[in-house]
mmCIF file of C-alpha atoms in Angstrom:
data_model
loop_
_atom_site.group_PDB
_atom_site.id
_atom_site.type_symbol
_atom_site.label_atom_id
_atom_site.label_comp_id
_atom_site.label_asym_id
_atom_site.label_seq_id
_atom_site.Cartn_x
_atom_site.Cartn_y
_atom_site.Cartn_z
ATOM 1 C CA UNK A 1 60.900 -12.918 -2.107
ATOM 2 C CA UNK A 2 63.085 -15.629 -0.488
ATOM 3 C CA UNK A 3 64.984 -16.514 -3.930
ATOM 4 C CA UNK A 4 65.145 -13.129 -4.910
ATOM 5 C CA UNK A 5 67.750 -12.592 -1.543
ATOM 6 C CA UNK A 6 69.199 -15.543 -2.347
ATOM 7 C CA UNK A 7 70.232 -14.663 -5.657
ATOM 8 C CA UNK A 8 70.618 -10.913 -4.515
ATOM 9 C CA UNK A 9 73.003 -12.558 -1.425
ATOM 10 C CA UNK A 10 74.618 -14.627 -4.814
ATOM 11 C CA UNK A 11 75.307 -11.999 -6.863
ATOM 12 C CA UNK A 12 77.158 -9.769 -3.582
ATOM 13 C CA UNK A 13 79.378 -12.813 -3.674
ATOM 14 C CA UNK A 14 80.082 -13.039 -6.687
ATOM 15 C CA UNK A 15 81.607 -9.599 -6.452
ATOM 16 C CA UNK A 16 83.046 -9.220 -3.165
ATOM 17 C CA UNK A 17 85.263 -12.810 -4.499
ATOM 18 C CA UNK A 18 86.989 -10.841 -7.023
ATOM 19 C CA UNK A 19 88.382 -7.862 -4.293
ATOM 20 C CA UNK A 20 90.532 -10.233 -3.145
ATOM 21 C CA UNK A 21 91.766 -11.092 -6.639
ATOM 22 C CA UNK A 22 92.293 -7.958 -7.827
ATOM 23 C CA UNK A 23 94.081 -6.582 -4.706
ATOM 24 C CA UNK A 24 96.444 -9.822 -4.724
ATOM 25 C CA UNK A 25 97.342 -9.164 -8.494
ATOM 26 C CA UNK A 26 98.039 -5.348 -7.976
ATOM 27 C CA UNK A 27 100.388 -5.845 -5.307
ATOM 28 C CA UNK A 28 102.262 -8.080 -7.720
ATOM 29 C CA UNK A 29 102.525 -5.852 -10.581
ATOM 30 C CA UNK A 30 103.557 -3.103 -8.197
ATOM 31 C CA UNK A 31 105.867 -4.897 -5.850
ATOM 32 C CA UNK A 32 108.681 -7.713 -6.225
ATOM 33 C CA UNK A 33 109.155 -10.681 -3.891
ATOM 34 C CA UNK A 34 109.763 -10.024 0.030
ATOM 35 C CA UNK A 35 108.416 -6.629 -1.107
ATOM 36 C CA UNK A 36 104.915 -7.286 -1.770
ATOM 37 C CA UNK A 37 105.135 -10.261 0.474
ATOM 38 C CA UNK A 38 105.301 -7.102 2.881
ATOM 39 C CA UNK A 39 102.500 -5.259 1.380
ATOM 40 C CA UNK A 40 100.420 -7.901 1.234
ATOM 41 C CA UNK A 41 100.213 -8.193 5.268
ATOM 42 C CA UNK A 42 100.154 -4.798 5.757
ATOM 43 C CA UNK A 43 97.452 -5.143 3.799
ATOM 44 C CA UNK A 44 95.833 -8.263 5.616
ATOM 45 C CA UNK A 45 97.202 -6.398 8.903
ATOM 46 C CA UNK A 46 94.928 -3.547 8.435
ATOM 47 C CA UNK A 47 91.774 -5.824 6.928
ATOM 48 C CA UNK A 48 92.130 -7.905 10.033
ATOM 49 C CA UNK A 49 90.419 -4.595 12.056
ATOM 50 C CA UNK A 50 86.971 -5.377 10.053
ATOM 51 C CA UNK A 51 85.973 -8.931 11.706
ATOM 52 C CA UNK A 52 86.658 -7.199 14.593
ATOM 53 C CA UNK A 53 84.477 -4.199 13.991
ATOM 54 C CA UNK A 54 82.101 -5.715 11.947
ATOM 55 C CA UNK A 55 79.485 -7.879 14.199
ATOM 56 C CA UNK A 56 79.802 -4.745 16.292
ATOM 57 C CA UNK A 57 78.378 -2.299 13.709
ATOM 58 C CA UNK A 58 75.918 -4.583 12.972
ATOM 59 C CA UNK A 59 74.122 -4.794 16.256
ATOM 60 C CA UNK A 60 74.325 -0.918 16.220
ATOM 61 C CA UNK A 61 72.478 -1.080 13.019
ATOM 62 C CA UNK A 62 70.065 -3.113 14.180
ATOM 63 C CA UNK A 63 69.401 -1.358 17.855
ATOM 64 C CA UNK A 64 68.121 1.454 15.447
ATOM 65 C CA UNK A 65 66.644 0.065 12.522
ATOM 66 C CA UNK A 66 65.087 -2.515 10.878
ATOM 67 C CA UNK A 67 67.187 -5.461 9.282
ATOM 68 C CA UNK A 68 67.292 -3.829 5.345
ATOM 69 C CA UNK A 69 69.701 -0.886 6.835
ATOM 70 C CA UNK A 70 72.124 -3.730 7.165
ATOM 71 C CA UNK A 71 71.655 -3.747 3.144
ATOM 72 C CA UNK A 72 71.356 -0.228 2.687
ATOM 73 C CA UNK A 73 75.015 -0.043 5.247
ATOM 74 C CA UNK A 74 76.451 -2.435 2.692
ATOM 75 C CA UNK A 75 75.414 -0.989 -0.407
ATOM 76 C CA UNK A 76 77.045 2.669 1.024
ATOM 77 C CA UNK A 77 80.393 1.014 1.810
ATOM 78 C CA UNK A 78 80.493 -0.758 -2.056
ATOM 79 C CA UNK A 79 79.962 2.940 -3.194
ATOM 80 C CA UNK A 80 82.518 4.324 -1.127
ATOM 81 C CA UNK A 81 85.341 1.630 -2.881
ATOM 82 C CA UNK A 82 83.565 2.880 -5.902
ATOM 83 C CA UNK A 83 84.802 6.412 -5.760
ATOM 84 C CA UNK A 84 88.258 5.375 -4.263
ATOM 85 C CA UNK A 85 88.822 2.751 -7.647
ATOM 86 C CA UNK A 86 87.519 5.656 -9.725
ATOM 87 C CA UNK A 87 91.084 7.140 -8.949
ATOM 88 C CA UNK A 88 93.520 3.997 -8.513
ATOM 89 C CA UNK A 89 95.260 3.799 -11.899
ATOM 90 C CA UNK A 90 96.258 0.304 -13.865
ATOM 91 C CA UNK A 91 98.834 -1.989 -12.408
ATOM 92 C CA UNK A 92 99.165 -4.110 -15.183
ATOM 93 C CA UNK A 93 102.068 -2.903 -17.008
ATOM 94 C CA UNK A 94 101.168 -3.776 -20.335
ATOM 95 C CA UNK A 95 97.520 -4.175 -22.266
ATOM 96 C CA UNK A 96 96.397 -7.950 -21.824
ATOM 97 C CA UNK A 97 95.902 -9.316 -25.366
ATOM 98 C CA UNK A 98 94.573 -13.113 -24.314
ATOM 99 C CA UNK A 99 91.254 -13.333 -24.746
ATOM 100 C CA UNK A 100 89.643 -14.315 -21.750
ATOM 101 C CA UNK A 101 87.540 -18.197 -22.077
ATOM 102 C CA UNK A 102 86.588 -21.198 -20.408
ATOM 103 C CA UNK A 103 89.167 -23.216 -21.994
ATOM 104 C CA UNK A 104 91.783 -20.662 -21.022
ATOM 105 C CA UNK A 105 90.506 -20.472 -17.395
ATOM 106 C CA UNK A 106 90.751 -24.206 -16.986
ATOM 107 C CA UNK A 107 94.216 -24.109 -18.861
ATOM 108 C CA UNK A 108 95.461 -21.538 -16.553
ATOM 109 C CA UNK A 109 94.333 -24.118 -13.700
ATOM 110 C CA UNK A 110 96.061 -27.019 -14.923
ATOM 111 C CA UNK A 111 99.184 -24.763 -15.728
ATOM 112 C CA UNK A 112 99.578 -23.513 -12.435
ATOM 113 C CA UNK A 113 98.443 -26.206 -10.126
ATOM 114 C CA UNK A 114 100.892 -28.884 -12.152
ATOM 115 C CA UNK A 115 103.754 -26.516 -11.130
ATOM 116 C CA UNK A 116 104.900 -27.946 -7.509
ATOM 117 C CA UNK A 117 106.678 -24.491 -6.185
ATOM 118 C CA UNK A 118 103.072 -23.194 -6.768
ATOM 119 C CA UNK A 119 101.105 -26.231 -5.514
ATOM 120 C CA UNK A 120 103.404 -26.240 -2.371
ATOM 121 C CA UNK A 121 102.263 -22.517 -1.501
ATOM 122 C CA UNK A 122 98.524 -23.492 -2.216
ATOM 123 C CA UNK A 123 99.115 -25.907 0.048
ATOM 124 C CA UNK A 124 101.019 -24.055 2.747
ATOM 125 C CA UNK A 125 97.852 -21.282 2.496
ATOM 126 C CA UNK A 126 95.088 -22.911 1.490
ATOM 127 C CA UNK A 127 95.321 -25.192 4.476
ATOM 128 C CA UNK A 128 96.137 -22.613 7.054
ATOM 129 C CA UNK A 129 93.208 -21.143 5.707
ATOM 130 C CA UNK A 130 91.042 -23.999 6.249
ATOM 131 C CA UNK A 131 91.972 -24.765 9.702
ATOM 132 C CA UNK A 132 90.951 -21.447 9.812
ATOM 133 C CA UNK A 133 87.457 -22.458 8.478
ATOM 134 C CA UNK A 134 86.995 -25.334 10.685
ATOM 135 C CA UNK A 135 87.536 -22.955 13.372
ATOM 136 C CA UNK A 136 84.696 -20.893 12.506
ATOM 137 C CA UNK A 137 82.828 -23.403 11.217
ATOM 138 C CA UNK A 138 82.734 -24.602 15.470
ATOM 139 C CA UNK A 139 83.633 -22.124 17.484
ATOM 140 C CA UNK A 140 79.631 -21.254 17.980
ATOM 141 C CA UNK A 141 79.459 -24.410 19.468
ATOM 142 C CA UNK A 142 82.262 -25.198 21.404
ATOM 143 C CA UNK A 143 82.143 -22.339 23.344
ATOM 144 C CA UNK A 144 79.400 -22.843 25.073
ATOM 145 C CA UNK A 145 79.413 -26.852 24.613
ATOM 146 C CA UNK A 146 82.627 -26.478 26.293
ATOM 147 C CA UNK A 147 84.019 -24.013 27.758
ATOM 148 C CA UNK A 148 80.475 -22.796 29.164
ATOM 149 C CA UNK A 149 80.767 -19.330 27.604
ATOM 150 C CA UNK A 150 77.435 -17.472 27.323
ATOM 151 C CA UNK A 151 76.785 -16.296 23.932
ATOM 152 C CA UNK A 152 77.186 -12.422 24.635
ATOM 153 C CA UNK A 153 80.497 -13.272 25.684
ATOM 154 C CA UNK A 154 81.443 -14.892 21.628
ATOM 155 C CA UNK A 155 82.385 -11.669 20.109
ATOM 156 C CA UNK A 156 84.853 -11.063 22.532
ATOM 157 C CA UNK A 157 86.206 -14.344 22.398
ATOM 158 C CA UNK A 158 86.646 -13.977 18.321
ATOM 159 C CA UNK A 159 88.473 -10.853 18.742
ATOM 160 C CA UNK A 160 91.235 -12.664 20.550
ATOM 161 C CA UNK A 161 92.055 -14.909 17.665
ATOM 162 C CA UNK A 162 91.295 -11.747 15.122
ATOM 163 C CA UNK A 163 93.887 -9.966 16.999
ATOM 164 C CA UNK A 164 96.378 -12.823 16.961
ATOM 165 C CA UNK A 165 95.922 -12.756 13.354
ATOM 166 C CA UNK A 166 96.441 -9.296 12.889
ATOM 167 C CA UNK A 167 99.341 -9.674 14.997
ATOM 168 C CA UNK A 168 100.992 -12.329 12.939
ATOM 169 C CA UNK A 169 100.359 -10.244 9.278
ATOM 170 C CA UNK A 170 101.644 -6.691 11.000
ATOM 171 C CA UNK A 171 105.221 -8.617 12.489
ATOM 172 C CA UNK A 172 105.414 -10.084 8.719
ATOM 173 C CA UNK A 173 105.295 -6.887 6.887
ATOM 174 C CA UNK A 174 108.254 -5.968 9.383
ATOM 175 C CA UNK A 175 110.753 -9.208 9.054
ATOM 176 C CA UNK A 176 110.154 -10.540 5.661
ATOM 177 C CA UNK A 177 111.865 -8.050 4.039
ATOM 178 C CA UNK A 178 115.320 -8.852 6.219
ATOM 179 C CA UNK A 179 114.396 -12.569 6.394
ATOM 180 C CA UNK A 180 112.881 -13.427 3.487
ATOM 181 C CA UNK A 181 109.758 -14.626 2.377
ATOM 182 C CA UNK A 182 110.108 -18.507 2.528
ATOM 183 C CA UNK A 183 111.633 -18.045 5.884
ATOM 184 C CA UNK A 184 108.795 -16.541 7.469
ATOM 185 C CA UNK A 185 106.923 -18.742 6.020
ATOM 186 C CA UNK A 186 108.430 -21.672 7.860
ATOM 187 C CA UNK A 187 108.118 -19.868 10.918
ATOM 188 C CA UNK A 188 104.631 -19.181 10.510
ATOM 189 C CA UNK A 189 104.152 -22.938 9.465
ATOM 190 C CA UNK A 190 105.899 -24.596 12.477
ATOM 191 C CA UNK A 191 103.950 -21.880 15.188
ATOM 192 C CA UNK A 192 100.500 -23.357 13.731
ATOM 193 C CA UNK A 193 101.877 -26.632 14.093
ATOM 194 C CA UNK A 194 103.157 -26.171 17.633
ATOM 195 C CA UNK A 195 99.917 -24.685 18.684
ATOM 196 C CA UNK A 196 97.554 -26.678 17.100
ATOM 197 C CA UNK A 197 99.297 -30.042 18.624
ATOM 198 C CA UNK A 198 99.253 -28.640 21.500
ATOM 199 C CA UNK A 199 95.284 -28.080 21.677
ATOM 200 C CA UNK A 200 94.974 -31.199 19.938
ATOM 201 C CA UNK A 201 96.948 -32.615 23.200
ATOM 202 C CA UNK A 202 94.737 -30.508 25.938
ATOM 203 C CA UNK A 203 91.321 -31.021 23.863
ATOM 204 C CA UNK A 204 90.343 -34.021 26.005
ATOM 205 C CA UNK A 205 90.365 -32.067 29.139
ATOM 206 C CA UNK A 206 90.175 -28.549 27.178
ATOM 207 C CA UNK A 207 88.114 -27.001 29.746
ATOM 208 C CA UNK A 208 90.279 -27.564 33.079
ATOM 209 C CA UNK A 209 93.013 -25.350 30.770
ATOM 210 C CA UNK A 210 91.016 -22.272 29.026
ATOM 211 C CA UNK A 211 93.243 -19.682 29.484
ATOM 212 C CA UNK A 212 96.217 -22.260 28.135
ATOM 213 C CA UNK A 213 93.590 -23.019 25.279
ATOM 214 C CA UNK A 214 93.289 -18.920 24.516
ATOM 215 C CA UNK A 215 96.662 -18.894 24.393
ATOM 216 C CA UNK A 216 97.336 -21.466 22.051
ATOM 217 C CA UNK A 217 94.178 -20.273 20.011
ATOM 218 C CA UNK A 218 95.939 -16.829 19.277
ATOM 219 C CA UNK A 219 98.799 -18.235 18.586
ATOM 220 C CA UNK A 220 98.198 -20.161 15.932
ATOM 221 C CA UNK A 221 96.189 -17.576 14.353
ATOM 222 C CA UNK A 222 99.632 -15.375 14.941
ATOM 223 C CA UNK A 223 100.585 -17.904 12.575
ATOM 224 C CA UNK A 224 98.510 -18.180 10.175
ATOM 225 C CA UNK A 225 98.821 -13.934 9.864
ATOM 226 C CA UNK A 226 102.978 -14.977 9.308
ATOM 227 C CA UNK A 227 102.373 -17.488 6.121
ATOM 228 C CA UNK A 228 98.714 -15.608 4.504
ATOM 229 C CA UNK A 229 100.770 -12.930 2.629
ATOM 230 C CA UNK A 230 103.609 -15.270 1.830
ATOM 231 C CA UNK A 231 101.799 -18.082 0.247
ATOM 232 C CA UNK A 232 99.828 -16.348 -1.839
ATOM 233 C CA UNK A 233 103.170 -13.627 -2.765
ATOM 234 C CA UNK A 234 105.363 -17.003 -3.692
ATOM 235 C CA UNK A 235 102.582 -18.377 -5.684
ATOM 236 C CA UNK A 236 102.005 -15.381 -7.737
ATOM 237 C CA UNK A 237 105.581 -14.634 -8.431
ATOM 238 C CA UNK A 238 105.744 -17.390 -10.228
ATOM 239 C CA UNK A 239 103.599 -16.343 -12.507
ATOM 240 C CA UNK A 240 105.062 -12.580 -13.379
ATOM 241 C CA UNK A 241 103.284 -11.904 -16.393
ATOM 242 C CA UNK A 242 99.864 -13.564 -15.358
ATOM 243 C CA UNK A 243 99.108 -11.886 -11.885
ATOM 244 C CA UNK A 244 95.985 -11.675 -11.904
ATOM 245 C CA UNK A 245 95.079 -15.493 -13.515
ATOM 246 C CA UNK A 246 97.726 -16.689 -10.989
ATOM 247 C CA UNK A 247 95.668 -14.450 -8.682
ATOM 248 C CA UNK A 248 92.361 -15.980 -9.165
ATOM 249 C CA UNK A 249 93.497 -19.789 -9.322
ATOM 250 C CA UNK A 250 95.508 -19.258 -5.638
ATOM 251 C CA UNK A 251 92.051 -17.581 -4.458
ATOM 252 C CA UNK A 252 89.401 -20.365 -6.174
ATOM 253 C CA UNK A 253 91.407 -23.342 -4.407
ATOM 254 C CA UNK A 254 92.280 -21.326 -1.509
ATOM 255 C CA UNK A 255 88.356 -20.664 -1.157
ATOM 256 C CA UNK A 256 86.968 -24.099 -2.347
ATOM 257 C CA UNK A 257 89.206 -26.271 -0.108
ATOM 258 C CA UNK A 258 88.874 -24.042 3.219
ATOM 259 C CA UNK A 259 85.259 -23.844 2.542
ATOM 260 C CA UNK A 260 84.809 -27.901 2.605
ATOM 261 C CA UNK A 261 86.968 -28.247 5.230
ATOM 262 C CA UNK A 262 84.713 -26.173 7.215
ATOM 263 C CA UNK A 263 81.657 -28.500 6.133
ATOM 264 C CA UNK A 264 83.723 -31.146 6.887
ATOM 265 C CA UNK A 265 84.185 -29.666 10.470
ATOM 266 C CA UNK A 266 80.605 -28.897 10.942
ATOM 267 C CA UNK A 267 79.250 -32.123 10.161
ATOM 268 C CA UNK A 268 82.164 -33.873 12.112
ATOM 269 C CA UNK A 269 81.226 -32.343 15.414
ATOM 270 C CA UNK A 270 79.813 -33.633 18.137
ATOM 271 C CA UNK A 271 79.696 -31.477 20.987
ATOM 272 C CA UNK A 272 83.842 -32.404 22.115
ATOM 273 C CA UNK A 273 86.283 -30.163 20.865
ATOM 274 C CA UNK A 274 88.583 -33.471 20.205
ATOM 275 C CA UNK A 275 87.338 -33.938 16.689
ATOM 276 C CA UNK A 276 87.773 -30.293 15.714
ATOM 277 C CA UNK A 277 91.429 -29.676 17.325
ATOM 278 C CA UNK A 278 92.183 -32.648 15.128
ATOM 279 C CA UNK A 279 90.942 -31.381 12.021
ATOM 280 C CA UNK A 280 93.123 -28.287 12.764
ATOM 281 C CA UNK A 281 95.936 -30.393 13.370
ATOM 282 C CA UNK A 282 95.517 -32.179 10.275
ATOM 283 C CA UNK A 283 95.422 -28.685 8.177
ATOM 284 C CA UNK A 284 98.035 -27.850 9.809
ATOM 285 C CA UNK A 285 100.631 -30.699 9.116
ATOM 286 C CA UNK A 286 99.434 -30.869 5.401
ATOM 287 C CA UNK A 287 100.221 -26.911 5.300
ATOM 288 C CA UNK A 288 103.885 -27.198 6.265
ATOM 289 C CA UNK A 289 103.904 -30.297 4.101
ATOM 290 C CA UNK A 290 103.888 -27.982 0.937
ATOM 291 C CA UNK A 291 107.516 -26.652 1.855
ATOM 292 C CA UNK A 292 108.587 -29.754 0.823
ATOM 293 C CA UNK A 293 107.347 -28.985 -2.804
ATOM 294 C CA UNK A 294 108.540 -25.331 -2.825
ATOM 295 C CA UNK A 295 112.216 -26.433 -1.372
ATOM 296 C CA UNK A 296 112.297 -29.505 -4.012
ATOM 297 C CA UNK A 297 111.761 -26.817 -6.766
ATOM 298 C CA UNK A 298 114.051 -24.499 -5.383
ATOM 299 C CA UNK A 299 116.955 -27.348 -5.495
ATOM 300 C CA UNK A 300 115.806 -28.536 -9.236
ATOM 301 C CA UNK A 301 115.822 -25.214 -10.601
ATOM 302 C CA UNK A 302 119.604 -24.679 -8.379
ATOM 303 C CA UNK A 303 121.040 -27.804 -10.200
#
């Protein structure tokens, strides 16, 4: 019964990893530059709402029912994008004749990663993403190890930073048009770096400041909502005929790098919030570090 979950749980994975995907490659072949860099965090604007509202249904689920109606919640809502896809026509605006195989994955990889415009906006997102990770990967603990915050008090606490988020990705889908995307990117870049020194800087005495730290908490994920959509929008432009492979080699690294990062953070901590601010802080500096690559392209392709 246990490995049949676990491959169930698998298998929902599997799936839900390709949503992402898809919706990043459709808002490429529909939209151009700034443009779908707008879409795109409208998009991750309006997603932002289901953290929030998630852990909330959930315990109303399970006040009045046993723990498969979380399953049988699940399975509705995958049937309900069902019937919405059933009408969403193709993006793609011609037939794909590649045939799809491993050694044409793995080329696609080596393609797209070897090109530095496109490794500098994995690296701008993918970090941000997995300072992101390490966040969630402690916050269960620090709170309380902390910052003495009881656990009924944690969803509220995650809101904050949703919210900051959501923030961020709705005042990006309203300047990136007029400023561009790369700009907003470097303004999303250097807010996550402010912030995140900062904490790093307070984290020794972290809980004699905890509104300071809330603060600084939100604003960095205000950041992180500025560069999401515009990482992931310059590194698929690139690639104009290849959305979606583009699509799926931004999301696998994005995915794989935040997702070890958050190991890392787990296994690093030890009950101080020193050695996860610094992890942050680290993500963070390597993030902004992948302008260089995008501006160094820019100038080679210029001359």
């Amino acid at each position: 019964m246990t490995w049949a979950h676990v491959g169930h749980a698998r298998s929902s994975g599997n799936s839900a990893a390709s949503g992402p995907v898809i919706a990043r490659a459709i808002v490429r072949d529909r939209y151009e530059g700034n443009r779908a860099a707008q879409v795109m965090s409208a998009l991750s604007g309006a997603m932002a709402v289901i953290p929030m509202l998630a852990p909330s249904a959930g315990v109303l689920i399970m006040k009045f029912f046993a723990w498969p109606a979380i399953f049988v919640a699940l399975a509705g809502f995958g049937a309900l994008i069902l019937l919405a896809l059933a009408r969403l026509p193709e993006s793609a605006p011609a037939p794909i004749s590649e045939r799809l195989t491993f050694g044409s994955v793995l080329g696609a990889f080596g393609e797209m990663l070897s090109r530095r415009a496109f490794l500098g906006y994995q690296m701008a997102g993918s970090f941000s993403f997995a300072a992101v990770f390490c966040y969630l990967s402690t916050v269960a603990y620090f709170l309380p190890d902390v910052f003495s915050i009881p656990t009924a008090l944690f969803g509220y606490a995650f809101a904050m930073t949703v919210l900051g988020f959501m923030t961020g990705s709705l005042i990006n889908a309203r300047v990136v048009v007029r400023y561009g995307l790369d700009n907003t990117l470097r303004t999303g870049l250097l807010i996550s770096l402010t912030s995140a020194l900062a904490i790093a800087l307070l984290s020794p005495n972290a809980a004699q400041f905890m509104p300071v730290m809330a603060l600084l908490s939100c604003l960095f994920f205000l950041g992180v909502g500025l560069t999401s959509a515009n990482a992931s929008m310059g590194a698929i432009s690139l690639f104009r005929e290849r959305a979606g492979a583009a699509s799926a080699v931004y999301g696998f690294t994005h995915a794989l790098l935040a997702s070890a990062i958050g190991a890392l953070a787990g296994e690093l901590y030890r009950g101080r919030l020193i050695e996860p601010a610094l992890i942050i802080l680290a993500c963070a500096v390597l993030a902004i570090s992948g302008l260089a690559l995008t501006r160094s392209s820019q100038t080679a392709k210029e001359t």
